[in-house]
Short mmCIF file of C-alpha atoms in Angstrom, two decimals:
data_model
loop_
_atom_site.label_atom_id
_atom_site.label_comp_id
_atom_site.label_asym_id
_atom_site.label_seq_id
_atom_site.Cartn_x
_atom_site.Cartn_y
_atom_site.Cartn_z
CA MET A 1 24.85 -36.55 13.85
CA SER A 2 27.86 -36.46 11.47
CA SER A 3 30.36 -38.60 10.87
CA GLY A 4 33.14 -36.66 12.69
CA ASP A 5 31.01 -37.00 16.05
CA GLU A 6 30.73 -40.65 14.88
CA SER A 7 34.04 -40.60 15.74
CA THR A 8 34.77 -38.40 18.59
CA LEU A 9 31.88 -41.23 20.14
CA THR A 10 33.71 -44.08 19.51
CA ASP A 11 37.10 -42.65 20.88
CA HIS A 12 36.25 -40.75 23.75
CA SER A 13 32.41 -41.48 25.23
CA ASP A 14 33.34 -44.68 26.44
CA HIS A 15 30.01 -46.14 25.31
CA LEU A 16 27.65 -43.67 25.87
CA ALA A 17 24.72 -42.85 23.08
CA ILE A 18 25.08 -39.51 21.68
CA ARG A 19 21.50 -37.49 21.14
CA SER A 20 20.34 -34.60 19.65
CA LEU A 21 17.71 -32.58 21.62
CA GLU A 22 14.90 -34.34 19.22
CA ASP A 23 16.26 -37.66 20.67
CA VAL A 24 17.01 -37.40 24.01
CA SER A 25 14.27 -39.37 26.62
CA GLU A 26 15.84 -38.23 29.65
CA PRO A 27 13.28 -35.59 30.57
CA VAL A 28 13.64 -32.39 32.22
CA ASP A 29 11.24 -30.09 33.69
CA PRO A 30 8.91 -28.74 31.32
CA ARG A 31 9.71 -25.30 32.60
CA ILE A 32 13.00 -25.31 30.85
CA THR A 33 13.08 -23.73 27.68
CA PRO A 34 15.71 -23.26 24.93
CA ILE A 35 16.52 -19.93 26.37
CA HIS A 36 17.16 -21.26 29.78
CA ARG A 37 19.83 -23.43 28.45
CA PRO A 38 23.24 -22.72 29.78
CA THR A 39 26.08 -21.86 27.31
CA ASN A 40 28.84 -24.17 26.92
CA ASP A 41 31.05 -21.45 29.41
CA VAL A 42 28.39 -21.79 31.99
CA LEU A 43 28.69 -25.52 31.77
CA ASP A 44 31.98 -25.83 33.69
CA GLU A 45 31.48 -22.27 35.92
CA SER A 46 31.08 -23.05 39.57
CA TYR A 47 28.54 -21.94 41.52
CA VAL A 48 30.47 -20.16 43.91
CA HIS A 49 31.85 -17.55 40.53
CA GLN A 50 28.49 -17.60 38.93
CA LEU A 51 27.38 -16.22 42.68
CA SER A 52 30.41 -13.59 42.92
CA GLU A 53 29.48 -12.45 39.51
CA TYR A 54 25.40 -12.04 40.19
CA VAL A 55 26.67 -9.90 42.98
CA HIS A 56 28.86 -7.76 41.50
CA HIS A 57 26.53 -7.60 38.69
CA GLU A 58 28.62 -8.48 36.36
CA LYS A 59 26.82 -11.82 34.65
CA HIS A 60 26.22 -10.86 31.40
CA ALA A 61 22.93 -11.84 28.75
CA HIS A 62 24.64 -14.90 27.04
CA GLU A 63 24.37 -16.87 30.10
CA PHE A 64 20.58 -17.55 29.08
CA ILE A 65 20.82 -16.59 25.07
CA GLU A 66 22.95 -19.17 22.52
CA LYS A 67 26.11 -17.40 21.04
CA PRO A 68 25.27 -17.30 17.63
CA ASN A 69 27.59 -19.71 16.68
CA GLU A 70 27.53 -21.95 18.74
CA GLU A 71 26.70 -25.47 17.65
CA GLU A 72 24.15 -27.26 19.47
CA PRO A 73 24.85 -29.57 22.54
CA LEU A 74 25.60 -33.53 21.85
CA TYR A 75 23.44 -35.07 24.98
CA ILE A 76 25.09 -38.46 26.51
CA GLU A 77 22.49 -41.52 27.80
CA PHE A 78 23.40 -44.56 29.04
CA GLU A 79 23.36 -47.31 26.26
CA LYS A 80 20.73 -50.06 26.90
CA GLY A 81 21.86 -52.45 29.81
CA ASP A 82 25.30 -50.39 30.64
CA PRO A 83 25.68 -51.31 34.43
CA ARG A 84 26.73 -47.91 35.11
CA ASN A 85 23.22 -46.84 35.20
CA PRO A 86 21.39 -47.50 38.76
CA ILE A 87 18.56 -49.25 36.61
CA ASN A 88 20.65 -52.04 35.64
CA PHE A 89 22.59 -52.70 39.63
CA THR A 90 23.10 -55.76 40.38
CA SER A 91 20.00 -57.30 42.44
CA ARG A 92 22.10 -58.03 45.17
CA ARG A 93 23.41 -53.95 45.35
CA LYS A 94 19.56 -53.01 44.80
CA TRP A 95 18.59 -54.87 47.79
CA ILE A 96 21.80 -53.67 49.56
CA ILE A 97 20.46 -49.63 48.96
CA THR A 98 17.38 -50.90 49.75
CA LEU A 99 17.77 -51.88 53.05
CA THR A 100 20.23 -49.13 53.87
CA ALA A 101 17.62 -46.69 53.00
CA CYS A 102 14.72 -48.19 54.68
CA PHE A 103 16.66 -48.72 58.10
CA PHE A 104 17.27 -45.12 57.49
CA THR A 105 13.15 -44.65 57.77
CA ALA A 106 13.02 -47.04 60.71
CA LEU A 107 15.31 -44.92 62.71
CA SER A 108 13.62 -41.37 61.76
CA ALA A 109 9.97 -43.16 62.52
CA ALA A 110 10.99 -44.67 65.60
CA ALA A 111 12.07 -41.55 66.68
CA ALA A 112 8.93 -39.21 66.29
CA SER A 113 6.74 -41.76 68.93
CA THR A 114 9.78 -42.92 71.04
CA TYR A 115 9.96 -38.74 71.96
CA ASN A 116 6.54 -38.76 74.00
CA MET A 117 7.26 -41.76 75.87
CA GLY A 118 9.98 -40.19 78.13
CA TRP A 119 7.35 -36.91 78.60
CA PRO A 120 6.80 -37.81 81.92
CA SER A 121 10.32 -37.67 83.28
CA MET A 122 11.12 -35.09 81.08
CA ILE A 123 8.41 -32.53 82.37
CA ARG A 124 10.26 -33.25 85.94
CA ASP A 125 13.46 -32.53 84.90
CA LEU A 126 13.47 -30.22 83.00
CA ASN A 127 10.29 -28.01 84.72
CA CYS A 128 7.92 -27.53 81.56
CA THR A 129 4.46 -27.70 80.99
CA GLU A 130 2.97 -31.13 78.67
CA PHE A 131 2.27 -28.84 75.82
CA GLN A 132 5.51 -27.27 75.93
CA ALA A 133 7.11 -30.72 75.70
CA THR A 134 4.58 -31.77 72.80
CA ILE A 135 5.57 -28.78 70.64
CA GLY A 136 8.89 -30.44 70.40
CA LEU A 137 6.57 -33.44 68.70
CA SER A 138 4.94 -31.06 66.42
CA LEU A 139 8.39 -29.39 65.89
CA TYR A 140 9.81 -32.67 64.49
CA CYS A 141 6.87 -33.11 61.77
CA LEU A 142 7.57 -29.30 60.88
CA GLY A 143 11.13 -30.27 59.88
CA PHE A 144 9.96 -33.14 58.40
CA ALA A 145 7.79 -30.93 56.05
CA VAL A 146 9.88 -27.76 55.28
CA VAL A 147 13.09 -29.18 54.53
CA PRO A 148 12.41 -31.53 51.82
CA LEU A 149 11.34 -29.11 49.74
CA VAL A 150 15.04 -27.93 48.84
CA SER A 151 16.45 -31.69 49.73
CA ALA A 152 14.46 -33.39 47.66
CA SER A 153 14.97 -31.44 44.49
CA PHE A 154 18.39 -31.40 45.38
CA SER A 155 18.98 -34.77 45.45
CA GLU A 156 17.97 -34.66 42.10
CA GLU A 157 20.58 -32.24 41.13
CA PHE A 158 23.79 -33.35 43.02
CA GLY A 159 22.94 -36.99 44.10
CA ARG A 160 21.26 -39.06 46.87
CA GLN A 161 24.43 -40.48 48.72
CA PRO A 162 25.87 -36.98 49.53
CA LEU A 163 22.67 -36.12 51.22
CA TYR A 164 22.17 -39.66 53.13
CA ILE A 165 25.64 -39.11 54.75
CA ALA A 166 24.81 -35.89 55.56
CA SER A 167 21.71 -36.33 57.31
CA THR A 168 22.64 -39.69 59.51
CA ILE A 169 24.95 -37.54 60.59
CA GLY A 170 22.79 -34.73 61.45
CA PHE A 171 20.41 -36.83 62.97
CA ALA A 172 23.01 -38.61 65.27
CA LEU A 173 24.03 -35.06 66.84
CA MET A 174 20.64 -33.93 66.81
CA HIS A 175 19.94 -36.78 69.64
CA LEU A 176 22.74 -35.97 71.21
CA MET A 177 21.61 -32.26 71.65
CA ILE A 178 18.50 -33.54 73.21
CA ALA A 179 19.95 -36.31 75.43
CA LEU A 180 22.54 -32.91 77.19
CA SER A 181 19.61 -30.37 77.01
CA GLN A 182 19.17 -28.59 80.33
CA ASN A 183 15.86 -26.79 79.44
CA ILE A 184 12.99 -27.38 76.92
CA GLN A 185 13.52 -24.97 74.57
CA THR A 186 16.95 -26.32 73.69
CA VAL A 187 14.82 -29.61 73.50
CA GLN A 188 12.51 -27.95 71.05
CA ILE A 189 15.11 -26.97 68.55
CA ALA A 190 16.78 -30.18 68.31
CA ARG A 191 13.67 -31.78 67.87
CA PHE A 192 13.50 -29.66 64.83
CA LEU A 193 16.34 -29.87 63.57
CA SER A 194 16.01 -33.79 64.42
CA GLY A 195 12.97 -33.72 62.00
CA ALA A 196 15.34 -31.68 59.15
CA PHE A 197 17.48 -34.52 59.06
CA GLY A 198 15.24 -37.23 59.73
CA SER A 199 13.19 -36.00 56.79
CA THR A 200 15.48 -37.60 54.26
CA GLY A 201 14.64 -40.90 55.41
CA SER A 202 10.83 -40.67 54.02
CA THR A 203 10.96 -38.43 50.81
CA MET A 204 14.22 -39.39 49.46
CA VAL A 205 13.75 -42.93 50.09
CA GLY A 206 10.70 -43.27 47.29
CA GLY A 207 12.87 -41.27 44.75
CA SER A 208 15.93 -43.58 45.62
CA VAL A 209 13.58 -46.84 45.15
CA ALA A 210 12.46 -45.39 41.83
CA ASP A 211 15.97 -44.56 41.07
CA ILE A 212 16.97 -48.45 41.03
CA TRP A 213 13.79 -50.74 40.37
CA LEU A 214 11.74 -50.72 37.32
CA PRO A 215 8.01 -49.63 37.91
CA HIS A 216 6.82 -53.40 37.69
CA GLU A 217 9.52 -54.37 40.24
CA ARG A 218 8.90 -51.70 42.87
CA GLY A 219 5.48 -53.15 44.85
CA LEU A 220 8.22 -54.72 47.62
CA PRO A 221 10.96 -52.64 47.69
CA MET A 222 8.21 -49.77 48.57
CA SER A 223 6.39 -52.78 50.70
CA LEU A 224 9.17 -52.33 53.18
CA PHE A 225 9.47 -48.58 52.91
CA ALA A 226 6.37 -48.43 54.55
CA VAL A 227 6.76 -51.14 56.39
CA ALA A 228 10.15 -49.62 57.69
CA ALA A 229 8.09 -46.13 57.79
CA ILE A 230 4.27 -46.72 59.84
CA ALA A 231 6.01 -50.23 61.89
CA ALA A 232 8.89 -48.43 63.78
CA THR A 233 6.50 -46.09 65.06
CA GLY A 234 4.86 -48.65 67.17
CA LEU A 235 8.22 -50.85 67.57
CA GLY A 236 10.35 -47.94 69.23
CA PRO A 237 7.60 -46.56 72.09
CA LEU A 238 7.35 -50.53 72.96
CA ALA A 239 10.65 -49.90 73.67
CA ALA A 240 10.62 -46.97 75.13
CA GLY A 241 8.05 -47.26 77.47
CA TRP A 242 10.15 -49.32 79.66
CA MET A 243 13.09 -47.32 79.76
CA GLU A 244 11.14 -44.88 81.21
CA MET A 245 9.74 -46.92 83.52
CA ASN A 246 13.13 -47.24 84.86
CA PRO A 247 14.47 -44.42 87.08
CA ARG A 248 18.07 -45.00 85.94
CA LEU A 249 16.94 -44.67 81.81
CA GLU A 250 14.03 -42.29 81.44
CA TRP A 251 13.96 -40.13 78.70
CA ARG A 252 17.78 -39.20 78.23
CA TRP A 253 18.69 -42.44 77.67
CA ILE A 254 16.19 -42.96 74.93
CA GLN A 255 17.88 -40.34 72.96
CA TRP A 256 21.38 -42.15 73.86
CA ILE A 257 20.13 -45.47 72.67
CA HIS A 258 19.01 -43.69 69.26
CA LEU A 259 22.68 -41.85 69.52
CA THR A 260 24.42 -45.23 69.27
CA VAL A 261 22.26 -47.07 66.96
CA THR A 262 22.47 -43.76 64.46
CA GLY A 263 25.83 -43.23 65.04
CA VAL A 264 27.03 -46.87 63.80
CA PHE A 265 24.13 -46.78 60.79
CA ALA A 266 26.34 -43.56 59.65
CA VAL A 267 29.37 -45.09 59.37
CA SER A 268 27.98 -48.17 57.48
CA ILE A 269 26.37 -45.54 54.90
CA PRO A 270 29.63 -44.64 52.54
CA ILE A 271 30.11 -48.44 52.35
CA LEU A 272 26.26 -49.60 51.57
CA MET A 273 25.09 -47.02 49.96
CA LYS A 274 25.88 -45.83 45.97
CA GLU A 275 24.87 -42.69 44.20
CA THR A 276 21.67 -43.96 42.63
CA ARG A 277 20.35 -40.89 40.51
CA SER A 278 21.46 -41.31 36.79
CA SER A 279 21.08 -38.03 35.63
CA VAL A 280 23.91 -36.85 38.19
CA LEU A 281 25.88 -39.99 37.25
CA LEU A 282 25.61 -38.49 33.65
CA THR A 283 26.80 -35.23 34.98
CA ARG A 284 30.23 -36.75 36.20
CA MET A 285 30.62 -38.40 33.01
CA ALA A 286 30.16 -35.21 30.66
CA LYS A 287 32.36 -33.31 32.65
CA LYS A 288 35.11 -36.03 32.01
CA LEU A 289 33.94 -36.23 28.77
CA ARG A 290 34.49 -32.05 27.67
CA LYS A 291 37.92 -32.18 29.56
CA THR A 292 39.44 -35.18 27.77
CA THR A 293 38.33 -33.81 24.22
CA GLY A 294 37.67 -30.23 24.61
CA ASP A 295 34.64 -30.61 23.03
CA LYS A 296 32.44 -28.46 25.12
CA ARG A 297 29.51 -30.01 23.09
CA TYR A 298 28.65 -32.70 25.30
CA ARG A 299 26.55 -32.09 28.01
CA ALA A 300 23.95 -34.41 30.32
CA ARG A 301 19.90 -33.65 29.63
CA VAL A 302 19.72 -32.48 33.21
CA GLU A 303 22.70 -29.62 32.63
CA ASP A 304 20.33 -28.20 31.28
CA GLU A 305 18.41 -27.01 34.08
CA ARG A 306 21.31 -26.84 36.40
CA ALA A 307 24.47 -26.01 35.29
CA SER A 308 23.25 -21.63 35.96
CA LEU A 309 23.02 -21.45 39.48
CA ARG A 310 19.91 -18.85 39.09
CA THR A 311 17.96 -22.08 36.87
CA LEU A 312 18.74 -24.52 39.70
CA ILE A 313 17.64 -21.99 42.71
CA TYR A 314 14.77 -21.35 40.19
CA ILE A 315 13.73 -25.36 39.71
CA SER A 316 14.89 -27.14 42.95
CA CYS A 317 13.55 -24.35 44.97
CA THR A 318 9.90 -23.92 43.14
CA ARG A 319 9.21 -27.86 41.85
CA PRO A 320 8.22 -29.42 45.24
CA ILE A 321 5.49 -26.96 45.57
CA TYR A 322 4.33 -25.80 41.99
CA LEU A 323 3.94 -29.84 41.80
CA LEU A 324 1.49 -29.58 45.01
CA PHE A 325 -0.23 -26.50 43.54
CA THR A 326 -0.77 -27.51 40.19
CA GLU A 327 -0.76 -31.02 39.84
CA PRO A 328 -4.40 -32.68 40.45
CA VAL A 329 -2.93 -35.96 41.27
CA VAL A 330 -0.22 -34.45 43.66
CA ALA A 331 -2.77 -32.76 45.38
CA SER A 332 -5.45 -34.95 45.65
CA PHE A 333 -3.18 -37.08 47.13
CA SER A 334 -1.34 -35.26 49.39
CA LEU A 335 -4.62 -33.65 51.30
CA TRP A 336 -5.67 -37.76 51.74
CA VAL A 337 -2.53 -38.74 52.88
CA GLY A 338 -2.05 -35.48 55.06
CA PHE A 339 -5.62 -35.94 56.89
CA ALA A 340 -4.53 -39.46 57.76
CA TRP A 341 -0.95 -38.62 58.83
CA GLY A 342 -2.36 -36.05 60.83
CA ILE A 343 -4.46 -38.96 62.69
CA LEU A 344 -1.54 -40.53 63.17
CA TYR A 345 0.22 -38.20 65.37
CA VAL A 346 -3.18 -37.83 67.17
CA LEU A 347 -2.99 -41.55 68.10
CA ILE A 348 0.70 -41.23 68.81
CA GLU A 349 -0.12 -38.19 71.56
CA SER A 350 -3.44 -39.65 72.43
CA ILE A 351 -3.16 -43.25 73.61
CA ALA A 352 -1.14 -42.36 76.98
CA PRO A 353 -4.10 -40.16 78.50
CA VAL A 354 -6.74 -42.61 77.05
CA PHE A 355 -5.48 -45.72 78.28
CA ARG A 356 -4.26 -44.35 81.62
CA THR A 357 -7.04 -42.50 82.43
CA LEU A 358 -9.88 -45.35 81.13
CA HIS A 359 -7.53 -48.47 82.01
CA ASN A 360 -5.04 -47.47 84.27
CA PHE A 361 -2.17 -48.12 81.90
CA ASN A 362 1.67 -47.62 83.36
CA GLN A 363 3.96 -46.02 80.76
CA GLY A 364 5.34 -49.47 80.27
CA GLU A 365 1.87 -51.03 79.25
CA ILE A 366 1.58 -47.87 77.07
CA GLY A 367 4.60 -48.03 75.09
CA THR A 368 3.61 -51.56 74.39
CA VAL A 369 -0.24 -50.57 73.48
CA PHE A 370 2.26 -48.89 70.22
CA ILE A 371 2.77 -52.43 69.04
CA ALA A 372 -0.87 -52.12 67.28
CA PHE A 373 1.25 -50.17 64.62
CA PHE A 374 3.40 -52.79 64.21
CA ILE A 375 0.41 -55.67 63.66
CA GLY A 376 -0.93 -52.99 60.91
CA SER A 377 1.51 -52.74 59.06
CA ILE A 378 2.25 -56.60 59.06
CA LEU A 379 -1.65 -56.66 57.59
CA GLY A 380 -0.94 -53.86 55.22
CA PHE A 381 2.33 -55.67 54.20
CA PHE A 382 0.61 -58.93 53.56
CA THR A 383 -2.48 -57.15 51.82
CA ASN A 384 0.33 -55.16 49.16
CA LEU A 385 1.05 -58.98 48.11
CA TYR A 386 -2.16 -59.65 46.66
CA GLN A 387 -2.38 -55.84 45.55
CA GLU A 388 0.91 -56.17 43.70
CA LYS A 389 -0.41 -59.50 42.05
CA LEU A 390 -3.83 -57.41 40.88
CA TYR A 391 -0.60 -54.71 39.67
CA GLN A 392 1.48 -57.06 37.44
CA LYS A 393 -1.97 -58.54 35.94
CA THR A 394 -3.81 -55.14 34.90
CA VAL A 395 -0.45 -52.72 34.47
CA GLY A 396 -0.84 -53.00 31.23
CA ARG A 397 -4.23 -52.15 30.61
CA ARG A 398 -4.44 -49.65 33.60
CA GLY A 399 -1.23 -48.34 33.51
CA PRO A 400 0.07 -46.65 37.13
CA GLU A 401 -3.78 -46.81 38.50
CA ALA A 402 -3.19 -50.74 38.71
CA ARG A 403 -1.58 -49.50 41.97
CA LEU A 404 -4.62 -48.26 43.42
CA TYR A 405 -6.76 -51.24 43.75
CA SER A 406 -6.29 -51.42 47.32
CA SER A 407 -6.37 -48.17 48.51
CA MET A 408 -10.41 -48.26 47.42
CA PHE A 409 -10.52 -50.60 50.06
CA ALA A 410 -8.19 -48.22 52.69
CA ALA A 411 -10.62 -45.80 51.60
CA ILE A 412 -13.60 -47.51 53.85
CA LEU A 413 -11.43 -49.25 56.09
CA PHE A 414 -9.67 -45.85 57.41
CA PRO A 415 -12.96 -44.39 58.81
CA ALA A 416 -14.16 -47.51 60.00
CA ALA A 417 -11.28 -47.76 62.58
CA MET A 418 -11.49 -44.36 63.45
CA PHE A 419 -15.34 -44.81 64.14
CA ILE A 420 -14.22 -48.08 65.98
CA TYR A 421 -11.83 -46.21 68.07
CA ALA A 422 -14.24 -43.36 68.85
CA TRP A 423 -16.99 -45.27 70.24
CA CYS A 424 -14.76 -47.64 71.80
CA THR A 425 -13.28 -45.03 74.87
CA LEU A 426 -15.64 -46.02 77.20
CA PRO A 427 -14.39 -47.48 80.73
CA GLY A 428 -16.42 -50.37 80.22
CA ILE A 429 -15.25 -51.42 76.83
CA HIS A 430 -12.42 -53.71 77.34
CA TRP A 431 -9.70 -51.97 76.10
CA ILE A 432 -8.79 -54.77 73.91
CA SER A 433 -11.60 -52.75 71.25
CA LEU A 434 -9.16 -49.73 71.07
CA ALA A 435 -6.58 -51.59 70.34
CA ILE A 436 -8.74 -53.21 67.15
CA GLY A 437 -9.17 -49.67 66.21
CA ILE A 438 -5.76 -48.26 66.55
CA THR A 439 -4.45 -51.84 64.53
CA LEU A 440 -7.24 -51.11 61.47
CA PHE A 441 -6.30 -47.54 61.38
CA THR A 442 -2.38 -48.67 60.73
CA TRP A 443 -3.84 -51.17 58.20
CA ALA A 444 -5.19 -48.48 56.19
CA LEU A 445 -2.59 -46.15 57.00
CA PHE A 446 -0.48 -48.28 55.56
CA ILE A 447 -2.00 -49.20 52.36
CA ILE A 448 -2.61 -45.43 51.95
CA TYR A 449 1.04 -44.60 52.47
CA LEU A 450 2.28 -47.18 50.25
CA ALA A 451 -0.27 -46.74 47.14
CA VAL A 452 0.44 -43.06 47.49
CA PHE A 453 4.62 -43.25 47.67
CA THR A 454 4.07 -45.89 44.34
CA TYR A 455 1.49 -44.28 42.40
CA LEU A 456 3.30 -40.89 41.85
CA ALA A 457 6.65 -42.61 41.47
CA ASP A 458 5.16 -43.92 38.96
CA CYS A 459 3.52 -41.31 37.59
CA TYR A 460 6.28 -39.04 38.06
CA GLY A 461 9.70 -40.98 37.30
CA PRO A 462 12.36 -38.66 37.47
CA PHE A 463 10.74 -35.89 39.40
CA ALA A 464 9.60 -38.51 42.15
CA SER A 465 11.10 -36.81 44.89
CA SER A 466 10.11 -33.35 44.30
CA ALA A 467 6.55 -35.02 44.21
CA LEU A 468 6.90 -36.87 46.97
CA ALA A 469 8.21 -33.90 48.92
CA GLY A 470 5.29 -31.34 47.60
CA GLN A 471 2.84 -34.29 49.68
CA SER A 472 5.07 -34.46 52.32
CA LEU A 473 4.79 -31.09 53.03
CA SER A 474 1.26 -31.39 53.32
CA ARG A 475 1.13 -34.77 55.09
CA ASN A 476 4.00 -33.42 58.04
CA ILE A 477 2.38 -29.64 58.00
CA MET A 478 -0.94 -31.89 58.99
CA GLY A 479 1.53 -33.81 61.25
CA THR A 480 2.58 -30.49 62.68
CA ILE A 481 -0.54 -29.13 63.85
CA PHE A 482 -3.38 -31.99 64.92
CA PRO A 483 -1.13 -32.53 68.00
CA LEU A 484 -1.33 -28.81 69.03
CA PHE A 485 -5.30 -29.07 68.93
CA THR A 486 -5.49 -32.73 70.13
CA ALA A 487 -5.70 -32.14 73.81
CA ALA A 488 -8.53 -29.43 73.79
CA MET A 489 -10.16 -30.95 71.28
CA TYR A 490 -10.43 -34.28 73.53
CA ASN A 491 -11.38 -32.06 76.34
CA ASN A 492 -13.89 -29.90 74.85
CA LEU A 493 -15.73 -32.66 72.59
CA THR A 494 -14.48 -36.12 74.55
CA TYR A 495 -12.49 -38.90 72.95
CA LYS A 496 -15.82 -40.21 71.46
CA TRP A 497 -17.57 -36.55 69.71
CA ALA A 498 -14.05 -35.73 68.31
CA ASN A 499 -12.81 -39.10 67.13
CA THR A 500 -16.78 -39.59 65.30
CA LEU A 501 -15.60 -35.98 63.79
CA PHE A 502 -12.15 -37.50 62.42
CA ALA A 503 -13.96 -40.31 61.05
CA CYS A 504 -16.57 -38.54 59.44
CA ILE A 505 -14.13 -36.28 57.37
CA GLY A 506 -12.32 -39.69 56.37
CA LEU A 507 -15.94 -40.25 54.84
CA ILE A 508 -15.95 -37.54 52.50
CA MET A 509 -12.27 -38.19 50.85
CA ILE A 510 -13.68 -41.24 50.02
CA PRO A 511 -13.80 -41.23 46.47
CA ILE A 512 -10.32 -39.93 45.79
CA PRO A 513 -8.32 -42.81 44.97
CA VAL A 514 -11.84 -43.84 43.06
CA ILE A 515 -11.64 -41.00 40.95
CA LEU A 516 -7.65 -41.22 40.23
CA PHE A 517 -8.64 -45.16 39.90
CA PHE A 518 -10.90 -44.21 36.64
CA LYS A 519 -9.71 -41.11 35.31
CA GLY A 520 -5.85 -40.98 35.95
CA PRO A 521 -5.04 -41.31 32.31
CA ALA A 522 -7.26 -38.47 31.22
CA ILE A 523 -5.87 -36.19 34.47
CA ARG A 524 -2.08 -37.29 33.68
CA ALA A 525 -2.55 -36.52 30.42
CA ARG A 526 -3.14 -32.55 30.80
CA SER A 527 0.01 -32.38 33.09
CA LYS A 528 3.54 -31.16 32.23
CA PHE A 529 5.41 -33.43 34.55
CA ALA A 530 3.46 -36.61 34.03
CA SER A 531 2.94 -36.56 30.31
CA GLN A 532 6.48 -36.74 29.70
CA VAL A 533 6.90 -39.70 31.95
CA MET A 534 4.13 -41.14 29.79
CA GLU A 535 6.11 -40.22 26.31
CA LYS A 536 9.11 -42.03 27.36
CA VAL A 537 7.38 -44.88 28.90
CA ILE A 538 5.41 -45.64 25.71
CA GLU A 539 8.94 -44.91 23.66
CA GLU A 540 10.76 -47.49 25.84
CA LYS A 541 7.67 -50.49 25.23
#
């Protein structure tokens, strides 16, 4: 960098580091090449203006090709220890952000399972079939599956905070829509949209945690995230089952309670949540620098992939799918956690008929059975404390694969739990054995779920939200499909043999975490995305 550049840095950059392309450490999508880099004229051009030019065919070739006389960009980065960098937020601020995001996770998880507790009165009031009500359960998952493909990547471009605010408001309004519904079709539409808005409380939280916590600090925050995602699935029905039993409350009041809690939460988000995406903050600072100095060379590295509308749409809408189908780490873990998530929704749907048919439980007692999900999550939480000790001890030698010790245990526990649940679905066997099977399954699911989020966050760093959106697609597509055939499968195969089949499939998947544990570094080294993160980690060391 020339002395003139250094003078500009001192006068105007507000203590930001200025680097050339060769020295910048912030990774961008490896599919971006110099030919995609926007010119200085495009940097501050609005997306609306760019869209207008596309529509009227006015865009010129200079958008993607550097002008011959245009100087190389000067990339800005945070200096080490800069308090404006989210990774350097105070511990208090980090925990406020983490707990706020996890509460949204808990709300979206509870909404998934409290819905089916109100089926008896909903079927009566809306004059619909149980299968039509089941579609509402599946459509919630479908919303979770599809929307993060866009929202996760856009959060990496525009920031987390705006999406949290918009999603929470939309999530609250969908509870209002369900509570006022006069037919099952309205409920189904609202459930899909509710899942779409609620998906932010799942996919983006993992990215938020990765934004503000260093890899060796993520164990506890991610554990709390997993507790919120899975334990709330059990705590919601615990209350909703007894609400359904009260003729003055029933299914509509389940939604009114959700609306009240979500509405209060939505008001608190602008106060408690801060922007955690460092690249978004750097982009804002780069724009300010260009405006105050008149020097258009200043830019954030991420602007190479987001300043151009065409490039932004290409990157944001394809990255999660690209990662899911081209990255073996994402693909294998997505298949594994997807199957486990499908079984979770099988249990959510089947617990009521199993316990009602075999053990004559009423709706309140059925809701109480869901406490097994909470107990399993607590077991998973304490298991992760031990996993975290193993991680801290071996991360220097193992790298991100140090996250996978407990997942190899969960790979065995998962099919074992399903065998217990399968072979205890007989009238002569005490109901507590079924509850034990559910608890053990939840314990395994917690470990698998947490391993997926922490491992992918460590492997993909700045691209974590896109990687998690890819696995979310697989996971929630399974959650969408499984409830649709569960009842028919149980009718044809019986509870025992249908669940035995699930257990056998679980046995086949045991090698997945074992292979990643031993071969993960070699697999990641061949990845265009993960290899960039590996290089950055090595540089920081």
